[in-house]
Amino acid sequence: MINLEFIINTISLGSLYAMLALGLVIIYGILRLVNFAYGELIMIGGYTMFLLTGATPLPWLVISFLAVAAAMFTSLFTELVAFRPVREKSLTAMLITSFAVSTLLQNGALLIISPRARAVTLPQLFQTSVMIAGTSVPWRNILTILTCIATLVLLTMLLRYTVLGIALRAAADNFTMTRILGVPANTVISTAFAISGIMAGIVSIFWIGRSASVTPTIGAPPLLVAFVATVIGGMRSLTGAVVGGFVYATIISLLGVFLPPELMEFREAFMFVFVIIILLVRPQGLVRSKTSVERMG
Amino acid sequence: MLELEKVHARYGAITALRGISIQVSNGELVALLGVNGAGKSTTLATIAGVMHPWQGSILFEGEPIAGKSPEQVARLGISLVPEGRDIFPSLTVEENLRLGAYTRKEKIEYRRNLEEVFDLFPVLKERLQQPGGTLSGGEQQQLAIARALMSNPRLLMLDEPSLGLAPALVDQIFELIARLHQRAVTILLVEQNVERTLEIVDRAYLMNTGLIEIQGTPQELRAKADIEGIYMGMRRQPDS
């Protein structure tokens, strides 16, 4: 029930969802674009791990860094070739483009690799547990929490103390004004896509760490989680994304404990009932943003 | 320094500028006057690259800038303080100022500009770590102007800096503009407060429905406006 194991597992899941939501909201904050190709970045991370663990003797840590890099470069590349050309047109054009990119990447994986699941070899650490205060806690969950803390600290420092980070936050407040001050739109947007890709890459390590396999459609569930978490937390704020991720994880974990076994397969449905209730009470999400809505490319 | 030649601009089907020609020389303080909807803000937005003219040319120090993006225009040394101020509410005062200096990479210059800005706006020094959104209207206006000055602009464009401010603050803002002018900052000013503006500017353009109607020195403008007896905007405003 609600014991230490439950708490650590929930925090771990929340950490994963928080990073997931952050990657989606950092682009939304600036472009007002929900990037539906976000899930495919996780797929890219997964396939990078699959290909490298099979074909190279590289240590796992190096491989995971390369997986994050692959997700980041894919994110930057999609921005450059797909989103940038339609950015000045309309938000709808960008939205449709994101669906197109998503489909393209998925079909690319289907064609080049296989529609079937591919096993990703994980280090021993991912399968072992450690005893903490009398309960067994998987190392994977502890690693997720530690990675999330490190990521949040680094991201906060970037956004607080570097001019580029300040420019990113300014662009989320008012993009046009940021450009009037001389900050190039492309720099801001590329940085946002890079951060988004890094988040997806980090998440891919732990997401795939749970199933130890990767499929072309593996991106859909995390995209949905990220989307719902940001809606709960508030689409306009990075804090909201983190809060949303943890709230989502808490609700889903509690449902896992308290729902009778015969209703367990409807866990997601119950989850969305909660989401609807939250949105009825606070339509703007849990964390409110002071700034007005505006978009400009 | 700045030369607009028969500039046309429109929002979709609505024509906002119908061929305006404006000149601003180095060190000059020039005003654009006129009623709401005359096209004053559009003119500034077009110069700043936020809007692109579909006809006509804009030269800045001999270089054509029509069609350039806002960030490219900013790099050339043109700074716009838009109507409504547009400070970044979630950023601290210091962060707002830091971004103002984005086009300036040197640390020494940044420090010097910061000192100068504190000299002009002592209140900002006290509020340095506060989010911009928590400042009062007058303080936000000061921050917006300070942020623009952080880039050492060669041309400063102010869009209705006195709008929505208490009378005492309006005085302060006009004094400040006059002071910046004395420091040889080139300024293009858009204002509704015609009387106060004519007291401090070198020259002014009177706009109406996207056209320049009258131009000249304040004396010339007053004379012509008297003769032709136009404009509600030209009458002394009750609050000034």
Coordinates of C-alpha atoms in Angstrom, one line a residue:
Chain A
M1 CA 0.0 0.0 0.0
I2 CA 1.3 3.5 0.8
N3 CA 4.7 2.6 2.0
L4 CA 8.3 3.7 1.2
E5 CA 8.4 1.5 -1.9
F6 CA 5.2 3.1 -3.2
I7 CA 6.6 6.6 -2.5
I8 CA 9.9 6.1 -4.2
N9 CA 8.3 4.5 -7.2
T10 CA 5.8 7.3 -7.5
I11 CA 8.6 9.9 -7.2
S12 CA 10.5 8.0 -9.9
L13 CA 7.5 7.9 -12.2
G14 CA 6.9 11.6 -11.5
S15 CA 10.5 12.4 -12.3
L16 CA 10.2 10.7 -15.7
Y17 CA 6.9 12.4 -16.5
A18 CA 8.2 15.8 -15.4
M19 CA 11.2 15.5 -17.8
L20 CA 8.8 14.3 -20.5
A21 CA 6.4 17.2 -20.0
L22 CA 9.3 19.8 -19.9
G23 CA 10.5 18.8 -23.3
L24 CA 7.0 19.4 -24.8
V25 CA 6.3 22.6 -22.9
I26 CA 9.6 24.3 -23.7
I27 CA 8.6 24.4 -27.4
Y28 CA 5.0 25.2 -26.7
G29 CA 6.0 28.2 -24.5
I30 CA 7.7 29.9 -27.3
L31 CA 5.9 28.7 -30.5
R32 CA 2.5 27.7 -29.1
L33 CA 3.1 24.5 -31.0
V34 CA 2.3 21.1 -29.5
N35 CA 5.0 19.1 -31.2
F36 CA 3.3 15.8 -32.0
A37 CA 6.6 14.4 -33.3
Y38 CA 8.0 14.6 -29.8
G39 CA 7.3 10.9 -29.0
E40 CA 9.3 9.9 -32.1
L41 CA 12.4 11.5 -30.5
I42 CA 12.1 8.9 -27.8
M43 CA 11.8 6.2 -30.4
I44 CA 15.0 7.6 -32.0
G45 CA 16.8 7.4 -28.6
G46 CA 15.6 3.8 -28.3
Y47 CA 16.8 2.7 -31.7
T48 CA 20.1 4.4 -31.2
M49 CA 20.6 2.3 -28.1
F50 CA 19.4 -0.9 -29.9
L51 CA 21.8 -0.3 -32.8
L52 CA 24.8 0.6 -30.7
T53 CA 24.4 -2.1 -28.1
G54 CA 24.2 -4.7 -30.8
A55 CA 26.9 -3.4 -33.1
T56 CA 29.5 -1.8 -30.9
P57 CA 31.4 -2.6 -27.8
L58 CA 30.9 0.8 -26.4
P59 CA 30.1 1.0 -22.7
W60 CA 26.5 1.6 -21.8
L61 CA 27.0 5.1 -20.4
V62 CA 28.6 6.3 -23.7
I63 CA 25.7 4.7 -25.6
S64 CA 23.1 6.5 -23.5
F65 CA 24.9 9.8 -24.1
L66 CA 24.8 9.1 -27.8
A67 CA 21.1 8.2 -27.6
V68 CA 20.5 11.6 -26.0
A69 CA 22.6 13.3 -28.7
A70 CA 20.7 11.4 -31.5
A71 CA 17.4 12.6 -30.1
M72 CA 18.7 16.2 -29.8
F73 CA 20.0 16.2 -33.3
T74 CA 16.8 14.7 -34.7
S75 CA 14.9 17.4 -32.9
L76 CA 17.1 20.2 -34.3
F77 CA 17.0 18.6 -37.8
T78 CA 13.2 18.4 -37.8
E79 CA 13.0 22.1 -36.8
L80 CA 15.4 23.1 -39.6
V81 CA 13.9 21.2 -42.5
A82 CA 10.2 20.9 -41.4
F83 CA 9.1 23.5 -39.0
R84 CA 11.2 26.5 -40.0
P85 CA 9.9 26.7 -43.6
V86 CA 6.2 26.9 -42.4
R87 CA 6.8 28.9 -39.2
E88 CA 5.8 32.3 -40.7
K89 CA 2.7 30.8 -42.3
S90 CA 0.3 29.7 -39.5
L91 CA 0.1 27.7 -36.3
T92 CA -2.1 25.2 -38.0
A93 CA 0.5 24.6 -40.7
M94 CA 3.1 23.8 -38.0
L95 CA 0.7 21.5 -36.2
I96 CA 0.0 19.5 -39.3
T97 CA 3.7 19.5 -40.0
S98 CA 4.4 18.0 -36.6
F99 CA 1.9 15.1 -37.5
A100 CA 3.7 14.7 -40.8
V101 CA 7.1 14.5 -39.1
S102 CA 5.8 12.0 -36.6
T103 CA 4.4 9.8 -39.3
L104 CA 7.6 10.1 -41.4
L105 CA 9.9 9.1 -38.5
Q106 CA 7.7 6.2 -37.6
N107 CA 7.5 4.8 -41.1
G108 CA 11.2 5.3 -41.5
A109 CA 11.8 3.1 -38.5
L110 CA 9.2 0.5 -39.9
L111 CA 11.0 0.4 -43.2
I112 CA 14.6 0.6 -42.2
I113 CA 14.5 -1.6 -39.1
S114 CA 11.4 -3.6 -38.5
P115 CA 7.8 -3.3 -37.3
R116 CA 8.5 -5.8 -34.6
A117 CA 10.0 -5.0 -31.2
R118 CA 13.7 -5.0 -30.9
A119 CA 15.4 -5.9 -27.7
V120 CA 17.6 -3.3 -26.1
T121 CA 20.3 -4.7 -23.8
L122 CA 20.5 -2.8 -20.6
P123 CA 23.2 -2.8 -18.0
Q124 CA 22.9 -5.1 -15.0
L125 CA 22.1 -2.1 -12.8
F126 CA 18.7 -1.7 -14.4
Q127 CA 17.6 -5.2 -13.3
T128 CA 18.9 -5.1 -9.7
S129 CA 17.4 -3.6 -6.6
V130 CA 18.8 -2.2 -3.4
M131 CA 17.4 -2.5 0.1
I132 CA 16.4 0.8 1.7
A133 CA 14.9 0.7 5.1
G134 CA 13.7 -2.8 4.7
T135 CA 12.1 -2.4 1.2
S136 CA 13.6 -3.4 -2.1
V137 CA 13.9 -0.5 -4.5
P138 CA 14.9 -1.0 -8.1
W139 CA 18.1 0.9 -9.0
R140 CA 16.4 2.1 -12.2
N141 CA 13.9 4.2 -10.1
I142 CA 16.7 5.7 -8.0
L143 CA 18.6 6.6 -11.2
T144 CA 15.5 8.2 -12.7
I145 CA 15.1 10.4 -9.6
L146 CA 18.8 11.4 -9.6
T147 CA 18.8 12.1 -13.3
C148 CA 15.7 14.2 -13.0
I149 CA 17.2 16.3 -10.1
A150 CA 20.4 16.8 -12.1
T151 CA 18.5 17.8 -15.2
L152 CA 16.2 20.2 -13.4
V153 CA 19.2 21.9 -11.7
L154 CA 21.1 22.2 -15.0
L155 CA 18.1 23.5 -16.8
T156 CA 17.3 26.0 -14.1
M157 CA 20.9 27.3 -14.2
L158 CA 20.8 27.6 -17.9
L159 CA 17.5 29.5 -17.8
R160 CA 18.6 31.8 -14.9
Y161 CA 22.2 32.6 -15.5
T162 CA 22.9 32.5 -19.2
V163 CA 21.9 35.2 -21.6
L164 CA 20.5 32.5 -24.0
G165 CA 18.4 31.1 -21.1
I166 CA 17.1 34.5 -20.2
A167 CA 16.2 35.1 -23.8
L168 CA 14.3 31.8 -23.9
R169 CA 12.2 32.8 -20.9
A170 CA 11.7 36.3 -22.4
A171 CA 10.6 34.7 -25.7
A172 CA 8.0 32.7 -23.8
D173 CA 6.7 36.0 -22.3
N174 CA 6.8 38.0 -25.6
F175 CA 8.5 36.6 -28.6
T176 CA 8.2 39.8 -30.8
M177 CA 9.7 42.0 -28.1
T178 CA 12.6 39.6 -27.6
R179 CA 13.4 39.9 -31.3
I180 CA 13.1 43.7 -31.2
L181 CA 15.9 43.6 -28.7
G182 CA 18.1 41.8 -31.3
V183 CA 17.7 38.2 -30.2
P184 CA 17.5 36.1 -33.4
A185 CA 14.3 34.1 -33.5
N186 CA 16.1 31.1 -35.0
T187 CA 18.6 31.0 -32.1
V188 CA 15.8 30.9 -29.6
I189 CA 13.8 28.3 -31.4
S190 CA 16.8 26.0 -32.2
T191 CA 17.7 26.1 -28.5
A192 CA 14.2 25.2 -27.5
F193 CA 14.2 22.3 -29.9
A194 CA 17.6 21.2 -28.7
I195 CA 16.5 21.2 -25.0
S196 CA 13.3 19.3 -26.1
G197 CA 15.4 16.7 -27.9
I198 CA 17.7 16.3 -24.9
M199 CA 14.7 15.7 -22.6
A200 CA 13.2 13.1 -25.0
G201 CA 16.6 11.4 -25.2
I202 CA 17.0 11.2 -21.4
V203 CA 13.4 10.0 -21.0
S204 CA 14.0 7.3 -23.7
I205 CA 16.8 5.7 -21.6
F206 CA 14.4 5.1 -18.7
W207 CA 11.2 4.6 -20.7
I208 CA 12.9 1.9 -22.7
G209 CA 14.6 0.7 -19.5
R210 CA 11.2 -0.5 -18.3
S211 CA 10.3 -2.7 -21.3
A212 CA 13.9 -3.4 -22.5
S213 CA 12.6 -3.1 -26.1
V214 CA 11.8 -0.6 -28.8
T215 CA 9.1 -0.5 -31.5
P216 CA 8.3 2.1 -34.2
T217 CA 5.2 3.2 -32.2
I218 CA 6.8 3.4 -28.8
G219 CA 6.5 7.2 -29.0
A220 CA 2.8 7.4 -28.7
P221 CA 2.2 6.6 -25.0
P222 CA 4.9 9.1 -23.7
L223 CA 3.6 11.8 -26.0
L224 CA 0.1 11.4 -24.5
V225 CA 1.6 11.4 -20.9
A226 CA 3.6 14.6 -21.7
F227 CA 0.5 16.3 -23.2
V228 CA -1.8 15.4 -20.4
A229 CA 0.8 16.4 -17.8
T230 CA 1.3 19.8 -19.3
V231 CA -2.5 20.3 -19.6
I232 CA -2.8 19.5 -15.9
G233 CA 0.1 21.6 -14.9
G234 CA -0.5 24.6 -17.2
M235 CA 0.8 24.8 -20.7
R236 CA 2.4 28.2 -20.2
S237 CA 5.0 27.4 -17.5
L238 CA 7.9 25.1 -17.0
T239 CA 7.1 24.8 -13.3
G240 CA 3.7 23.7 -14.4
A241 CA 5.1 20.9 -16.6
V242 CA 7.1 19.6 -13.6
V243 CA 4.0 19.8 -11.3
G244 CA 1.8 18.2 -13.9
G245 CA 4.2 15.3 -14.3
F246 CA 4.3 14.6 -10.6
V247 CA 0.5 15.0 -10.3
Y248 CA -0.1 12.6 -13.2
A249 CA 2.3 10.0 -11.7
T250 CA 0.7 10.3 -8.2
I251 CA -2.8 9.8 -9.5
I252 CA -1.9 6.9 -11.7
S253 CA 0.0 5.2 -8.9
L254 CA -2.8 5.7 -6.4
L255 CA -5.2 4.2 -8.9
G256 CA -2.9 1.3 -9.2
V257 CA -3.2 0.7 -5.5
F258 CA -6.8 1.5 -4.8
L259 CA -8.6 0.4 -7.9
P260 CA -10.2 -3.1 -7.5
P261 CA -8.3 -5.7 -9.8
E262 CA -11.3 -6.2 -12.1
L263 CA -11.3 -2.4 -12.9
M264 CA -7.5 -2.2 -13.3
E265 CA -7.7 -2.3 -17.1
F266 CA -9.7 0.9 -17.0
R267 CA -7.0 2.7 -15.1
E268 CA -6.4 5.2 -17.8
A269 CA -10.1 6.0 -18.1
F270 CA -10.2 6.7 -14.4
M271 CA -7.1 8.8 -14.8
F272 CA -8.8 11.0 -17.4
V273 CA -11.8 11.4 -15.1
F274 CA -9.4 13.1 -12.7
V275 CA -7.9 15.2 -15.5
I276 CA -11.4 16.4 -16.5
I277 CA -12.1 17.3 -12.8
I278 CA -8.9 19.2 -12.5
L279 CA -9.6 21.1 -15.7
L280 CA -13.2 21.9 -14.6
V281 CA -11.8 23.4 -11.4
R282 CA -8.7 25.1 -12.9
P283 CA -9.1 25.4 -16.7
Q284 CA -5.7 27.2 -16.9
G285 CA -3.9 24.3 -15.3
L286 CA -2.5 24.1 -11.7
V287 CA 0.3 26.6 -12.3
R288 CA -0.9 29.9 -13.7
S289 CA 1.1 32.1 -15.9
K290 CA 0.9 35.9 -15.7
T291 CA 1.7 36.6 -19.3
S292 CA -0.7 37.0 -22.2
V293 CA -1.0 34.6 -25.1
E294 CA 0.9 35.6 -28.2
R295 CA 2.7 33.8 -31.0
M296 CA 5.1 35.0 -33.6
G297 CA 7.6 33.3 -35.8
Chain B
M1 CA 20.3 58.9 -40.7
L2 CA 16.8 57.5 -41.3
E3 CA 14.9 58.0 -44.5
L4 CA 11.5 56.6 -45.3
E5 CA 10.5 57.1 -49.0
K6 CA 6.9 56.6 -50.0
V7 CA 6.4 53.7 -47.6
H8 CA 3.2 51.7 -47.9
A9 CA 2.1 49.1 -45.4
R10 CA -1.0 47.1 -44.6
Y11 CA -2.5 44.6 -42.3
G12 CA -4.1 42.1 -44.6
A13 CA -6.7 44.0 -46.6
I14 CA -6.4 47.1 -44.4
T15 CA -4.0 49.8 -45.6
A16 CA -2.3 51.4 -42.7
L17 CA 0.4 53.5 -44.5
R18 CA -0.3 55.1 -47.8
G19 CA 3.1 56.3 -49.0
I20 CA 4.8 58.2 -46.2
S21 CA 8.2 59.9 -46.4
I22 CA 10.0 60.8 -43.2
Q23 CA 13.6 61.9 -42.5
V24 CA 15.4 61.9 -39.2
S25 CA 18.9 63.4 -39.0
N26 CA 21.7 62.5 -36.6
G27 CA 21.0 63.9 -33.1
E28 CA 17.5 65.1 -34.0
L29 CA 14.4 64.7 -31.9
V30 CA 11.5 64.2 -34.3
A31 CA 7.9 63.5 -33.4
L32 CA 5.1 61.7 -35.2
L33 CA 1.7 63.2 -34.2
G34 CA -1.8 62.4 -35.1
V35 CA -5.0 60.9 -33.9
N36 CA -5.5 57.2 -33.1
G37 CA -5.4 55.1 -36.2
A38 CA -3.3 57.6 -38.2
G39 CA -0.5 55.1 -38.7
K40 CA 2.1 56.3 -36.2
S41 CA 2.7 53.0 -34.4
T42 CA 2.6 51.2 -37.8
T43 CA 5.4 53.5 -39.0
L44 CA 7.6 52.5 -36.0
A45 CA 6.7 48.8 -36.4
T46 CA 7.7 49.0 -40.0
I47 CA 11.0 50.7 -39.3
A48 CA 11.7 48.1 -36.6
G49 CA 11.1 45.2 -39.0
V50 CA 8.1 43.9 -37.1
M51 CA 6.0 44.8 -40.1
H52 CA 7.3 44.7 -43.7
P53 CA 6.3 47.5 -46.1
W54 CA 4.9 46.2 -49.5
Q55 CA 6.1 49.3 -51.3
G56 CA 8.6 52.1 -50.7
S57 CA 12.1 52.2 -49.2
I58 CA 13.6 52.6 -45.8
L59 CA 17.2 53.6 -45.5
F60 CA 19.2 53.6 -42.3
E61 CA 22.5 55.4 -42.6
G62 CA 22.3 54.7 -46.3
E63 CA 21.5 51.0 -46.0
P64 CA 18.1 49.6 -47.1
I65 CA 16.4 48.0 -44.1
A66 CA 12.9 47.4 -45.5
G67 CA 12.1 43.7 -45.2
K68 CA 14.8 42.9 -42.6
S69 CA 13.8 41.0 -39.5
P70 CA 13.4 42.7 -36.2
E71 CA 16.6 41.2 -34.9
Q72 CA 18.6 42.4 -37.9
V73 CA 17.3 45.9 -37.5
A74 CA 18.1 45.8 -33.8
R75 CA 21.7 44.9 -34.7
L76 CA 22.1 48.0 -36.8
G77 CA 21.4 50.1 -33.7
I78 CA 17.7 50.8 -33.9
S79 CA 15.8 50.4 -30.6
L80 CA 12.0 50.4 -30.3
V81 CA 10.1 50.9 -27.1
P82 CA 6.6 49.7 -28.2
E83 CA 3.3 51.1 -27.0
G84 CA 2.2 49.2 -23.9
R85 CA 5.9 49.0 -22.9
D86 CA 6.2 45.2 -23.4
I87 CA 8.6 44.6 -20.6
F88 CA 9.1 40.9 -19.7
P89 CA 6.9 40.4 -16.6
S90 CA 8.3 37.2 -15.5
L91 CA 11.9 38.3 -15.8
T92 CA 13.6 40.4 -13.1
V93 CA 14.5 44.0 -13.8
E94 CA 18.1 43.0 -14.1
E95 CA 17.3 40.2 -16.6
N96 CA 15.2 42.7 -18.6
L97 CA 18.2 45.1 -18.8
R98 CA 20.6 42.2 -19.6
L99 CA 18.5 41.3 -22.6
G100 CA 18.4 45.0 -23.6
A101 CA 22.1 44.7 -24.0
Y102 CA 21.9 41.5 -26.1
T103 CA 23.4 43.1 -29.2
R104 CA 26.3 44.4 -27.0
K105 CA 28.8 41.7 -26.1
E106 CA 31.3 43.6 -24.1
K107 CA 31.2 43.4 -20.3
I108 CA 32.8 46.8 -19.7
E109 CA 30.3 48.5 -21.9
Y110 CA 27.4 46.7 -20.2
R111 CA 28.6 47.9 -16.7
R112 CA 29.0 51.4 -18.0
N113 CA 25.5 51.4 -19.6
L114 CA 24.0 50.0 -16.4
E115 CA 25.5 52.8 -14.4
E116 CA 24.2 55.3 -16.8
V117 CA 20.7 53.8 -16.7
F118 CA 20.8 53.8 -12.9
D119 CA 21.8 57.4 -13.1
L120 CA 18.7 58.2 -15.2
F121 CA 16.3 55.8 -13.3
P122 CA 17.5 55.4 -9.7
V123 CA 14.3 53.5 -8.9
L124 CA 15.4 50.6 -11.1
K125 CA 18.5 50.1 -9.0
E126 CA 16.3 49.4 -6.0
R127 CA 14.1 47.0 -7.9
L128 CA 16.9 45.1 -9.6
Q129 CA 15.9 41.6 -8.4
Q130 CA 12.1 42.2 -8.6
P131 CA 10.1 40.6 -11.5
G132 CA 9.2 43.3 -14.1
G133 CA 5.6 42.4 -13.7
T134 CA 5.5 43.7 -10.1
L135 CA 6.6 47.2 -11.0
S136 CA 4.1 50.1 -11.2
G137 CA 3.1 51.5 -14.6
G138 CA 5.6 54.4 -14.4
E139 CA 8.4 52.1 -13.3
Q140 CA 7.6 49.7 -16.1
Q141 CA 7.8 52.6 -18.6
Q142 CA 11.2 53.6 -17.1
L143 CA 12.3 50.0 -17.4
A144 CA 11.2 49.8 -21.0
I145 CA 13.2 52.9 -21.9
A146 CA 16.2 51.8 -19.8
R147 CA 16.2 48.4 -21.5
A148 CA 16.2 50.1 -24.9
L149 CA 19.1 52.4 -23.8
M150 CA 21.2 49.4 -22.7
S151 CA 22.0 48.7 -26.4
N152 CA 23.5 52.2 -26.9
P153 CA 21.0 52.7 -29.8
R154 CA 21.9 55.0 -32.6
L155 CA 18.2 55.6 -33.1
L156 CA 15.7 55.3 -30.2
M157 CA 12.0 55.0 -31.2
L158 CA 9.4 55.7 -28.4
D159 CA 5.8 54.8 -28.9
E160 CA 3.6 56.8 -26.7
P161 CA 5.8 56.7 -23.6
S162 CA 3.4 58.9 -21.6
L163 CA 0.3 56.8 -22.2
G164 CA -1.6 55.8 -19.1
L165 CA 0.8 57.5 -16.7
A166 CA -0.1 59.9 -13.9
P167 CA 0.5 63.6 -14.7
A168 CA 3.5 63.8 -12.5
L169 CA 5.1 60.9 -14.3
V170 CA 4.2 62.3 -17.7
D171 CA 6.3 65.3 -16.7
Q172 CA 9.2 63.1 -15.7
I173 CA 9.0 61.2 -19.0
F174 CA 9.0 64.4 -21.1
E175 CA 11.9 65.7 -19.0
L176 CA 13.8 62.5 -19.6
I177 CA 13.2 62.6 -23.4
A178 CA 14.5 66.2 -23.4
R179 CA 17.5 65.1 -21.4
L180 CA 18.3 62.2 -23.8
H181 CA 18.0 64.6 -26.6
Q182 CA 20.6 66.9 -25.0
R183 CA 22.9 63.8 -24.8
A184 CA 22.7 63.7 -28.6
V185 CA 20.6 60.5 -28.7
T186 CA 18.6 60.5 -32.0
I187 CA 14.9 60.0 -31.1
L188 CA 11.8 59.3 -33.1
L189 CA 8.8 59.9 -30.8
V190 CA 5.2 59.0 -31.2
E191 CA 2.9 60.9 -28.9
Q192 CA -0.7 61.9 -28.3
N193 CA 0.2 64.7 -26.0
V194 CA 0.7 67.3 -28.7
E195 CA 1.4 70.4 -26.7
R196 CA 4.0 68.8 -24.5
T197 CA 5.7 67.2 -27.5
L198 CA 5.9 70.4 -29.5
E199 CA 7.7 72.0 -26.6
I200 CA 10.7 69.6 -26.8
V201 CA 11.0 68.4 -30.4
D202 CA 13.1 69.8 -33.3
R203 CA 10.6 68.8 -35.9
A204 CA 7.3 67.0 -36.2
Y205 CA 5.2 65.2 -38.7
L206 CA 1.4 65.3 -38.4
M207 CA -0.1 62.0 -39.7
N208 CA -3.7 61.3 -40.7
T209 CA -5.1 58.1 -42.2
G210 CA -1.8 56.8 -43.2
L211 CA -0.5 60.0 -44.8
I212 CA 1.8 62.8 -43.7
E213 CA -0.4 65.9 -43.6
I214 CA 1.9 68.6 -42.3
Q215 CA 5.5 68.7 -41.3
G216 CA 8.0 71.2 -40.0
T217 CA 9.3 72.8 -36.9
P218 CA 7.0 73.3 -33.9
Q219 CA 6.5 76.9 -34.9
E220 CA 5.6 76.1 -38.4
L221 CA 3.3 73.3 -37.3
R222 CA 1.5 75.6 -34.9
A223 CA 1.1 78.2 -37.5
K224 CA -0.2 75.8 -40.2
A225 CA -2.4 74.1 -37.8
D226 CA -3.9 77.4 -36.7
I227 CA -4.5 78.5 -40.3
E228 CA -6.1 75.3 -41.4
G229 CA -7.8 74.9 -38.1
I230 CA -7.6 71.2 -38.0
Y231 CA -7.5 68.3 -35.6
M232 CA -8.8 67.5 -32.3
G233 CA -5.3 66.2 -31.5
M234 CA -3.9 69.7 -32.0
R235 CA -6.1 71.3 -29.4
R236 CA -4.7 71.8 -25.9
Q237 CA -5.7 68.7 -23.9
P238 CA -7.6 69.3 -20.7
D239 CA -5.2 67.4 -18.5
S240 CA -2.0 69.2 -19.6

